[in-house]
Amino acid sequence: MSTARLEHRIEPQRLVGVACVVALMAILMAMLALPAHAQPAPASTLISAEQPAHDSWSSVAKEMGSILDDAVEKYQGGDAKGGKDTVNVAYYQRYETLGFEKQVMARISGTRVSTVEMEFSLLKKAMNDGNADVVDQHATTLKNYIREDANTLDGYEGTGATESSPWLSAFLPAFLIILREGFEAILVVGAVIAYLIKAGHGDKTKVVWAGTGVAIVCSIVLAVLLSNITALAGHNQELIEGLTALLAVAMLIWVSNWMIGKSSQAAWDRFIKSKTERSLSQGSLFSLAFIAFLAVFREGAETILFYLPVIAQAGNQVHYVWVGLGVGAVCLVIVYLMIRLLAVRIPLRPFFIVTSILLAIMAITFTGSGIKELQEADAFPLTPINGAPTIDLLGIYPRVENLAAQGLVLLIIIGLFVWGSRRNRAQAAADNATPSE
């Protein structure tokens, strides 16, 4: 079949796919719009009515500093557990929920957020180890970081003589949140969809879209539960995200290895020849749909929750949030269409190689970020590496455990690649040795 005919055949499916993406984003936007119907409230009311209203990020930083001082005081009084729990209040109920984290990520850098998050973890680790000097050191460093970031954010917002720019305070965070959190998911979903079309199973893409849709619905349900049931939020949320990421890693490794095994023309011809109309088994199809589900669900609920403080802080300029969200969603659709378009034009062998490498990179990225989430939930140890860089986009953090886990995943991927290549060569040699009929 020629490329032109193939393009013509899958055009309706491509339009359906794009429509599904836009529809799913519309559902998400509709859910996010719910808080906007009420009178905008200070970000602090998202957790508890007892919290004081904050008129600047400096006031948030000041309150967080007081909470951290209280945590250190509890630790010094012999209550290490109470101290760690109070540190978690500063992190989960202030730094995350009030939108401090996402504002820093949007206006300063993801590296800075990772640095601050590691200080939170190291402070709790020092309390657990019973090292008073180290506790004081990390508490001081953490308060300085928070204060510096608050001053930077207030500088952006012009809390002095000038009014804040809604493009910086509302549009930019909304745009970067959906773009950052959705980019990895759209890469995975796009690669899986492209594979199905390239393999001649374009009619089965609806199963992958169903997995994506279920993930969005589950994310919305989880976001509602996390925002209304305090016991589920905080460390339990991090556990869910971390475990989901690591489960996705296992699935990505499996699919990446399967694709690389079909990268040779001979292997692909054998695969096609051995199949009937039901050439994709129910198990394989479920695996692909499950990968799409995990890729979206991994950060779905957190993404929705991150928009709540952005909406609350936008006040009567909330339309800038919707514009940012809409522009970010359009960018994700463009990324998806580019993957679909390239899948049609790239020859078979390079397509499978590139797609399997992409999924392998996603597996390594998810490993680093998944371990990081478990560390934030106090479910995994954290050993910092001084001077090592942070590459947030690839899930690379200067921590022994994260890098070791990523190294292990890389070794597994390389080992499976070598094993698959040898198997393909052995099968090709056997086919050549077999007399043709």
Short mmCIF file of C-alpha atoms in Angstrom, two decimals:
data_model
loop_
_atom_site.label_atom_id
_atom_site.label_comp_id
_atom_site.label_asym_id
_atom_site.label_seq_id
_atom_site.Cartn_x
_atom_site.Cartn_y
_atom_site.Cartn_z
CA MET A 1 0.00 0.00 0.00
CA SER A 2 1.40 3.42 -0.90
CA THR A 3 1.94 6.19 1.58
CA ALA A 4 -0.70 8.35 -0.10
CA ARG A 5 -3.32 5.60 0.11
CA LEU A 6 -2.42 4.91 3.73
CA GLU A 7 -2.74 8.57 4.61
CA HIS A 8 -6.14 8.68 2.91
CA ARG A 9 -7.31 5.61 4.76
CA ILE A 10 -6.43 6.83 8.24
CA GLU A 11 -7.54 10.44 7.81
CA PRO A 12 -10.98 9.84 9.46
CA GLN A 13 -9.27 8.08 12.36
CA ARG A 14 -6.87 10.98 12.74
CA LEU A 15 -9.80 13.40 12.95
CA VAL A 16 -11.52 11.18 15.50
CA GLY A 17 -8.34 11.06 17.54
CA VAL A 18 -8.00 14.84 17.54
CA ALA A 19 -11.67 15.21 18.43
CA CYS A 20 -11.16 12.85 21.36
CA VAL A 21 -8.20 14.91 22.60
CA VAL A 22 -10.15 18.16 22.36
CA ALA A 23 -13.23 16.61 23.99
CA LEU A 24 -11.22 15.23 26.89
CA MET A 25 -9.55 18.59 27.42
CA ALA A 26 -12.99 20.24 27.36
CA ILE A 27 -14.14 17.88 30.13
CA LEU A 28 -11.11 18.83 32.20
CA MET A 29 -11.71 22.55 31.62
CA ALA A 30 -15.37 22.17 32.60
CA MET A 31 -14.40 20.51 35.86
CA LEU A 32 -11.86 23.20 36.57
CA ALA A 33 -14.38 25.93 35.84
CA LEU A 34 -16.60 24.86 38.72
CA PRO A 35 -14.81 26.95 41.39
CA ALA A 36 -15.04 30.03 39.18
CA HIS A 37 -18.84 30.24 39.59
CA ALA A 38 -18.40 31.14 43.24
CA GLN A 39 -16.90 34.32 44.59
CA PRO A 40 -13.10 33.98 44.24
CA ALA A 41 -11.50 33.17 47.59
CA PRO A 42 -7.96 33.53 48.85
CA ALA A 43 -5.73 30.57 48.07
CA SER A 44 -5.44 29.78 51.74
CA THR A 45 -9.12 28.85 52.02
CA LEU A 46 -8.51 25.81 49.85
CA ILE A 47 -7.26 23.96 52.93
CA SER A 48 -8.96 25.40 55.95
CA ALA A 49 -11.02 28.42 56.88
CA GLU A 50 -8.78 28.85 59.92
CA GLN A 51 -5.79 29.81 57.78
CA PRO A 52 -5.08 33.53 57.45
CA ALA A 53 -5.54 35.16 54.05
CA HIS A 54 -2.32 35.89 52.17
CA ASP A 55 -1.87 39.12 50.26
CA SER A 56 1.58 38.19 48.94
CA TRP A 57 3.93 35.26 48.59
CA SER A 58 6.09 36.83 51.29
CA SER A 59 3.24 36.38 53.75
CA VAL A 60 2.98 32.72 52.70
CA ALA A 61 6.73 32.33 53.21
CA LYS A 62 6.50 33.98 56.63
CA GLU A 63 3.75 31.59 57.71
CA MET A 64 5.70 28.60 56.38
CA GLY A 65 8.74 29.81 58.33
CA SER A 66 6.68 29.89 61.52
CA ILE A 67 5.41 26.37 60.84
CA LEU A 68 8.96 25.13 60.28
CA ASP A 69 10.10 26.82 63.50
CA ASP A 70 7.28 25.03 65.29
CA ALA A 71 8.44 21.74 63.73
CA VAL A 72 12.00 22.28 64.96
CA GLU A 73 10.71 23.21 68.41
CA LYS A 74 8.70 19.97 68.60
CA TYR A 75 11.75 17.99 67.52
CA GLN A 76 13.93 19.68 70.14
CA GLY A 77 11.27 18.85 72.73
CA GLY A 78 11.69 15.14 71.98
CA ASP A 79 8.75 14.76 69.59
CA ALA A 80 10.49 13.78 66.33
CA LYS A 81 7.29 12.41 64.81
CA GLY A 82 5.40 15.59 65.65
CA GLY A 83 8.22 17.61 64.11
CA LYS A 84 8.08 15.62 60.86
CA ASP A 85 4.28 15.87 60.74
CA THR A 86 4.54 19.64 61.12
CA VAL A 87 7.09 19.81 58.31
CA ASN A 88 4.54 17.95 56.18
CA VAL A 89 1.98 20.63 57.01
CA ALA A 90 4.33 23.27 55.62
CA TYR A 91 4.93 21.19 52.50
CA TYR A 92 1.55 19.69 51.65
CA GLN A 93 -0.83 22.34 53.01
CA ARG A 94 1.19 25.42 52.08
CA TYR A 95 3.91 24.82 49.51
CA GLU A 96 1.84 22.48 47.31
CA THR A 97 -1.79 23.38 47.92
CA LEU A 98 -1.45 27.16 47.86
CA GLY A 99 0.24 26.99 44.47
CA PHE A 100 3.69 28.07 45.68
CA GLU A 101 5.34 25.06 44.02
CA LYS A 102 3.78 25.61 40.59
CA GLN A 103 4.39 29.35 40.66
CA VAL A 104 8.08 28.72 41.35
CA MET A 105 8.18 26.09 38.63
CA ALA A 106 6.57 28.43 36.11
CA ARG A 107 8.49 31.60 36.93
CA ILE A 108 11.80 30.42 38.35
CA SER A 109 12.64 26.81 37.40
CA GLY A 110 11.77 23.17 37.96
CA THR A 111 15.29 22.69 39.30
CA ARG A 112 14.56 25.16 42.10
CA VAL A 113 11.40 23.27 43.03
CA SER A 114 13.36 19.99 43.16
CA THR A 115 15.97 21.63 45.39
CA VAL A 116 13.35 22.93 47.81
CA GLU A 117 11.51 19.60 47.87
CA MET A 118 14.74 17.80 48.67
CA GLU A 119 15.36 20.17 51.59
CA PHE A 120 11.95 19.26 52.99
CA SER A 121 12.88 15.57 52.77
CA LEU A 122 16.35 16.09 54.22
CA LEU A 123 14.92 18.05 57.14
CA LYS A 124 12.60 15.15 57.99
CA LYS A 125 15.44 12.68 57.52
CA ALA A 126 17.63 14.65 59.96
CA MET A 127 14.79 14.61 62.51
CA ASN A 128 14.45 10.87 62.06
CA ASP A 129 18.23 10.40 62.47
CA GLY A 130 18.29 12.51 65.62
CA ASN A 131 20.92 14.96 64.37
CA ALA A 132 20.06 18.33 65.95
CA ASP A 133 22.76 20.33 64.17
CA VAL A 134 21.71 19.01 60.76
CA VAL A 135 18.07 19.73 61.59
CA ASP A 136 18.89 23.38 62.31
CA GLN A 137 20.99 23.59 59.15
CA HIS A 138 18.28 22.24 56.83
CA ALA A 139 15.53 24.24 58.51
CA THR A 140 17.52 27.47 58.03
CA THR A 141 18.38 26.61 54.42
CA LEU A 142 14.76 25.73 53.65
CA LYS A 143 13.39 28.96 55.13
CA ASN A 144 15.96 30.97 53.16
CA TYR A 145 14.99 29.23 49.91
CA ILE A 146 11.29 29.84 50.53
CA ARG A 147 11.86 33.49 51.43
CA GLU A 148 14.06 34.07 48.35
CA ASP A 149 11.49 32.48 46.04
CA ALA A 150 8.65 34.49 47.62
CA ASN A 151 10.59 37.72 47.06
CA THR A 152 11.18 36.74 43.44
CA LEU A 153 7.50 35.94 42.90
CA ASP A 154 6.40 39.17 44.57
CA GLY A 155 8.85 41.00 42.33
CA TYR A 156 7.12 39.48 39.31
CA GLU A 157 3.75 40.51 40.67
CA GLY A 158 4.92 44.00 41.56
CA THR A 159 3.47 44.08 45.05
CA GLY A 160 4.88 47.57 45.46
CA ALA A 161 3.69 50.35 43.17
CA THR A 162 2.62 48.40 40.09
CA GLU A 163 -0.25 46.00 39.53
CA SER A 164 0.48 42.35 38.81
CA SER A 165 0.42 41.22 35.20
CA PRO A 166 -2.30 38.60 34.62
CA TRP A 167 -0.16 37.13 31.85
CA LEU A 168 2.45 36.22 34.48
CA SER A 169 0.23 35.41 37.45
CA ALA A 170 -2.60 33.55 35.64
CA PHE A 171 -1.83 32.74 31.99
CA LEU A 172 1.77 31.53 32.37
CA PRO A 173 1.18 29.07 35.25
CA ALA A 174 -1.97 27.71 33.58
CA PHE A 175 -0.14 27.28 30.28
CA LEU A 176 2.95 25.64 31.77
CA ILE A 177 1.02 23.30 34.08
CA ILE A 178 -0.96 21.63 31.28
CA LEU A 179 2.02 21.69 28.92
CA ARG A 180 4.45 20.23 31.44
CA GLU A 181 2.16 17.63 32.98
CA GLY A 182 0.52 16.67 29.69
CA PHE A 183 3.63 16.49 27.50
CA GLU A 184 4.86 13.12 28.75
CA ALA A 185 1.35 11.65 28.58
CA ILE A 186 0.75 12.86 25.02
CA LEU A 187 4.10 11.44 23.92
CA VAL A 188 3.22 8.01 25.27
CA VAL A 189 -0.37 8.03 23.97
CA GLY A 190 0.76 9.39 20.60
CA ALA A 191 3.47 6.73 20.25
CA VAL A 192 1.01 3.93 21.07
CA ILE A 193 -1.59 5.27 18.62
CA ALA A 194 1.08 5.69 15.93
CA TYR A 195 2.23 2.11 16.47
CA LEU A 196 -1.29 0.73 16.03
CA ILE A 197 -1.75 2.65 12.78
CA LYS A 198 1.67 1.66 11.48
CA ALA A 199 0.91 -1.99 12.28
CA GLY A 200 -2.38 -1.84 10.38
CA HIS A 201 -4.59 -1.78 13.48
CA GLY A 202 -5.96 1.74 13.20
CA ASP A 203 -9.44 0.40 14.02
CA LYS A 204 -8.20 -0.54 17.49
CA THR A 205 -7.04 2.96 18.49
CA LYS A 206 -10.42 3.48 20.14
CA VAL A 207 -9.33 1.07 22.88
CA VAL A 208 -6.34 3.31 23.68
CA TRP A 209 -8.57 6.39 23.66
CA ALA A 210 -10.92 4.56 26.00
CA GLY A 211 -8.01 3.97 28.38
CA THR A 212 -7.14 7.67 28.15
CA GLY A 213 -10.75 8.67 28.83
CA VAL A 214 -11.02 6.36 31.83
CA ALA A 215 -7.78 7.85 33.18
CA ILE A 216 -9.17 11.38 32.95
CA VAL A 217 -12.41 10.36 34.69
CA CYS A 218 -10.44 8.58 37.43
CA SER A 219 -8.19 11.63 37.78
CA ILE A 220 -11.20 13.88 38.27
CA VAL A 221 -12.70 11.52 40.86
CA LEU A 222 -9.37 11.25 42.69
CA ALA A 223 -8.92 15.04 42.62
CA VAL A 224 -12.36 15.52 44.18
CA LEU A 225 -11.56 12.96 46.88
CA LEU A 226 -8.14 14.47 47.60
CA SER A 227 -9.54 17.99 47.86
CA ASN A 228 -12.42 16.99 50.16
CA ILE A 229 -11.01 14.15 52.29
CA THR A 230 -7.97 15.40 54.19
CA ALA A 231 -6.84 11.89 55.14
CA LEU A 232 -6.34 10.99 51.48
CA ALA A 233 -4.27 14.05 50.61
CA GLY A 234 -0.63 14.74 51.28
CA HIS A 235 1.58 11.72 51.64
CA ASN A 236 -1.08 9.31 50.29
CA GLN A 237 -1.33 11.35 47.11
CA GLU A 238 2.44 11.12 46.62
CA LEU A 239 2.27 7.35 47.20
CA ILE A 240 -0.40 6.94 44.52
CA GLU A 241 1.60 9.00 42.02
CA GLY A 242 4.86 7.22 42.79
CA LEU A 243 3.47 3.70 42.57
CA THR A 244 1.54 4.53 39.39
CA ALA A 245 4.73 5.87 37.80
CA LEU A 246 6.69 2.72 38.66
CA LEU A 247 3.91 0.49 37.33
CA ALA A 248 4.01 2.53 34.12
CA VAL A 249 7.78 1.92 33.96
CA ALA A 250 7.26 -1.85 33.85
CA MET A 251 4.68 -1.53 31.08
CA LEU A 252 6.84 0.86 29.06
CA ILE A 253 9.84 -1.48 29.27
CA TRP A 254 7.72 -4.37 28.04
CA VAL A 255 6.24 -2.48 25.08
CA SER A 256 9.56 -0.86 24.17
CA ASN A 257 11.23 -4.27 24.09
CA TRP A 258 8.36 -5.70 22.01
CA MET A 259 8.67 -2.89 19.46
CA ILE A 260 12.44 -3.13 19.14
CA GLY A 261 12.00 -6.85 18.56
CA LYS A 262 9.88 -6.07 15.49
CA SER A 263 12.31 -3.46 14.11
CA SER A 264 13.84 -5.75 11.51
CA GLN A 265 11.85 -6.33 8.33
CA ALA A 266 12.23 -10.09 8.65
CA ALA A 267 10.89 -10.08 12.20
CA TRP A 268 7.97 -7.90 11.14
CA ASP A 269 7.18 -10.13 8.16
CA ARG A 270 7.16 -13.18 10.46
CA PHE A 271 4.88 -11.36 12.88
CA ILE A 272 2.38 -10.40 10.15
CA LYS A 273 2.48 -13.87 8.58
CA SER A 274 1.76 -15.59 11.87
CA LYS A 275 -1.36 -13.57 12.59
CA THR A 276 -4.92 -13.61 11.33
CA GLU A 277 -7.46 -10.82 11.39
CA ARG A 278 -7.17 -10.87 15.19
CA SER A 279 -3.45 -10.23 14.88
CA LEU A 280 -3.34 -8.19 18.08
CA SER A 281 -4.19 -10.36 21.04
CA GLN A 282 -6.56 -9.10 23.72
CA GLY A 283 -3.70 -9.16 26.21
CA SER A 284 -1.46 -7.00 24.02
CA LEU A 285 -4.27 -4.57 23.26
CA PHE A 286 -5.13 -4.26 26.95
CA SER A 287 -1.46 -3.59 27.71
CA LEU A 288 -1.37 -0.72 25.23
CA ALA A 289 -4.59 0.75 26.64
CA PHE A 290 -3.26 0.31 30.18
CA ILE A 291 -0.08 2.21 29.30
CA ALA A 292 -2.18 5.11 28.02
CA PHE A 293 -4.24 4.97 31.21
CA LEU A 294 -1.17 5.04 33.46
CA ALA A 295 0.53 7.81 31.47
CA VAL A 296 -2.50 10.09 31.96
CA PHE A 297 -3.57 9.01 35.44
CA ARG A 298 -0.01 9.33 36.83
CA GLU A 299 -0.27 13.12 37.12
CA GLY A 300 -3.93 13.73 36.23
CA ALA A 301 -5.37 14.36 39.69
CA GLU A 302 -2.38 16.45 40.77
CA THR A 303 -2.69 18.57 37.63
CA ILE A 304 -6.33 19.36 38.43
CA LEU A 305 -5.47 20.19 42.04
CA PHE A 306 -2.67 22.50 40.92
CA TYR A 307 -5.18 24.58 38.96
CA LEU A 308 -7.35 25.28 42.01
CA PRO A 309 -5.00 27.82 43.65
CA VAL A 310 -4.20 29.36 40.26
CA ILE A 311 -7.95 29.91 39.70
CA ALA A 312 -8.46 31.22 43.24
CA GLN A 313 -5.57 33.69 42.94
CA ALA A 314 -6.71 34.91 39.51
CA GLY A 315 -9.92 36.40 40.96
CA ASN A 316 -11.81 38.37 38.32
CA GLN A 317 -9.01 37.72 35.82
CA VAL A 318 -9.74 33.98 35.76
CA HIS A 319 -10.25 34.11 31.97
CA TYR A 320 -6.46 34.36 31.63
CA VAL A 321 -6.28 30.92 33.26
CA TRP A 322 -8.66 29.48 30.65
CA VAL A 323 -6.67 31.08 27.85
CA GLY A 324 -3.45 29.58 29.22
CA LEU A 325 -5.07 26.17 29.61
CA GLY A 326 -6.53 26.36 26.10
CA VAL A 327 -3.25 27.38 24.47
CA GLY A 328 -1.42 24.61 26.32
CA ALA A 329 -4.03 22.06 25.20
CA VAL A 330 -3.67 23.20 21.59
CA CYS A 331 0.10 22.75 21.85
CA LEU A 332 -0.41 19.17 23.08
CA VAL A 333 -2.76 18.45 20.18
CA ILE A 334 -0.11 19.76 17.77
CA VAL A 335 2.49 17.46 19.35
CA TYR A 336 0.08 14.53 18.93
CA LEU A 337 -0.60 15.37 15.27
CA MET A 338 3.11 15.64 14.56
CA ILE A 339 3.64 12.15 15.98
CA ARG A 340 0.80 10.80 13.84
CA LEU A 341 2.06 12.53 10.71
CA LEU A 342 5.64 11.36 11.15
CA ALA A 343 4.48 7.80 11.84
CA VAL A 344 3.02 7.58 8.34
CA ARG A 345 6.13 8.91 6.61
CA ILE A 346 8.92 7.18 8.53
CA PRO A 347 9.96 3.76 7.14
CA LEU A 348 9.13 0.70 9.22
CA ARG A 349 12.51 -0.04 10.82
CA PRO A 350 13.36 3.56 11.87
CA PHE A 351 9.80 4.00 13.15
CA PHE A 352 10.00 1.04 15.52
CA ILE A 353 13.49 1.97 16.66
CA VAL A 354 12.57 5.62 17.34
CA THR A 355 9.30 4.69 19.05
CA SER A 356 10.94 2.07 21.27
CA ILE A 357 13.71 4.52 22.22
CA LEU A 358 11.09 7.17 23.06
CA LEU A 359 9.22 4.76 25.32
CA ALA A 360 12.51 3.66 26.91
CA ILE A 361 13.35 7.31 27.69
CA MET A 362 9.87 7.72 29.19
CA ALA A 363 10.50 4.63 31.34
CA ILE A 364 13.74 6.13 32.68
CA THR A 365 12.02 9.49 33.26
CA PHE A 366 9.08 7.89 35.07
CA THR A 367 11.53 5.91 37.23
CA GLY A 368 13.26 9.06 38.49
CA SER A 369 10.04 10.97 39.11
CA GLY A 370 8.31 7.94 40.64
CA ILE A 371 11.11 7.41 43.17
CA LYS A 372 11.03 11.14 43.90
CA GLU A 373 7.30 10.98 44.70
CA LEU A 374 7.89 8.05 47.06
CA GLN A 375 10.68 10.00 48.76
CA GLU A 376 8.33 12.93 49.30
CA ALA A 377 5.87 10.46 50.84
CA ASP A 378 8.62 9.28 53.25
CA ALA A 379 8.33 5.80 51.72
CA PHE A 380 11.81 5.69 50.19
CA PRO A 381 15.24 6.80 51.46
CA LEU A 382 16.96 9.88 50.08
CA THR A 383 20.73 10.32 49.79
CA PRO A 384 21.75 13.60 48.08
CA ILE A 385 24.69 13.91 45.70
CA ASN A 386 26.33 17.30 46.10
CA GLY A 387 27.17 19.09 42.88
CA ALA A 388 25.22 16.76 40.59
CA PRO A 389 22.83 18.50 38.16
CA THR A 390 19.05 18.31 38.12
CA ILE A 391 17.33 17.66 34.79
CA ASP A 392 13.69 17.79 35.77
CA LEU A 393 12.40 17.12 32.24
CA LEU A 394 14.12 13.71 32.21
CA GLY A 395 13.40 12.90 35.85
CA ILE A 396 17.10 13.12 36.74
CA TYR A 397 17.71 14.30 40.31
CA PRO A 398 20.95 14.42 42.35
CA ARG A 399 19.96 11.54 44.59
CA VAL A 400 21.65 8.16 44.87
CA GLU A 401 18.44 6.13 44.98
CA ASN A 402 16.87 7.80 41.94
CA LEU A 403 19.97 7.52 39.76
CA ALA A 404 20.58 3.93 40.87
CA ALA A 405 17.02 2.95 39.95
CA GLN A 406 17.34 4.69 36.58
CA GLY A 407 20.66 2.95 35.98
CA LEU A 408 19.01 -0.40 36.72
CA VAL A 409 16.17 0.34 34.31
CA LEU A 410 18.68 1.37 31.65
CA LEU A 411 20.61 -1.88 32.11
CA ILE A 412 17.38 -3.88 31.81
CA ILE A 413 16.44 -2.04 28.61
CA ILE A 414 19.91 -2.55 27.09
CA GLY A 415 19.93 -6.21 28.15
CA LEU A 416 16.54 -6.84 26.57
CA PHE A 417 17.65 -5.04 23.40
CA VAL A 418 20.78 -7.19 23.10
CA TRP A 419 18.81 -10.36 23.80
CA GLY A 420 16.14 -9.40 21.25
CA SER A 421 18.72 -8.54 18.58
CA ARG A 422 20.45 -11.91 19.02
CA ARG A 423 17.14 -13.70 18.89
CA ASN A 424 16.20 -11.89 15.65
CA ARG A 425 19.56 -12.75 14.08
CA ALA A 426 19.23 -16.39 15.12
CA GLN A 427 15.72 -16.56 13.68
CA ALA A 428 16.86 -14.89 10.46
CA ALA A 429 19.72 -17.40 10.12
CA ALA A 430 17.28 -20.25 10.69
CA ASP A 431 14.93 -18.87 8.03
CA ASN A 432 17.80 -18.58 5.53
CA ALA A 433 18.88 -22.14 6.24
CA THR A 434 15.37 -23.48 5.64
CA PRO A 435 14.87 -24.51 1.97
CA SER A 436 12.16 -22.55 0.25
CA GLU A 437 9.21 -24.53 -1.00
#
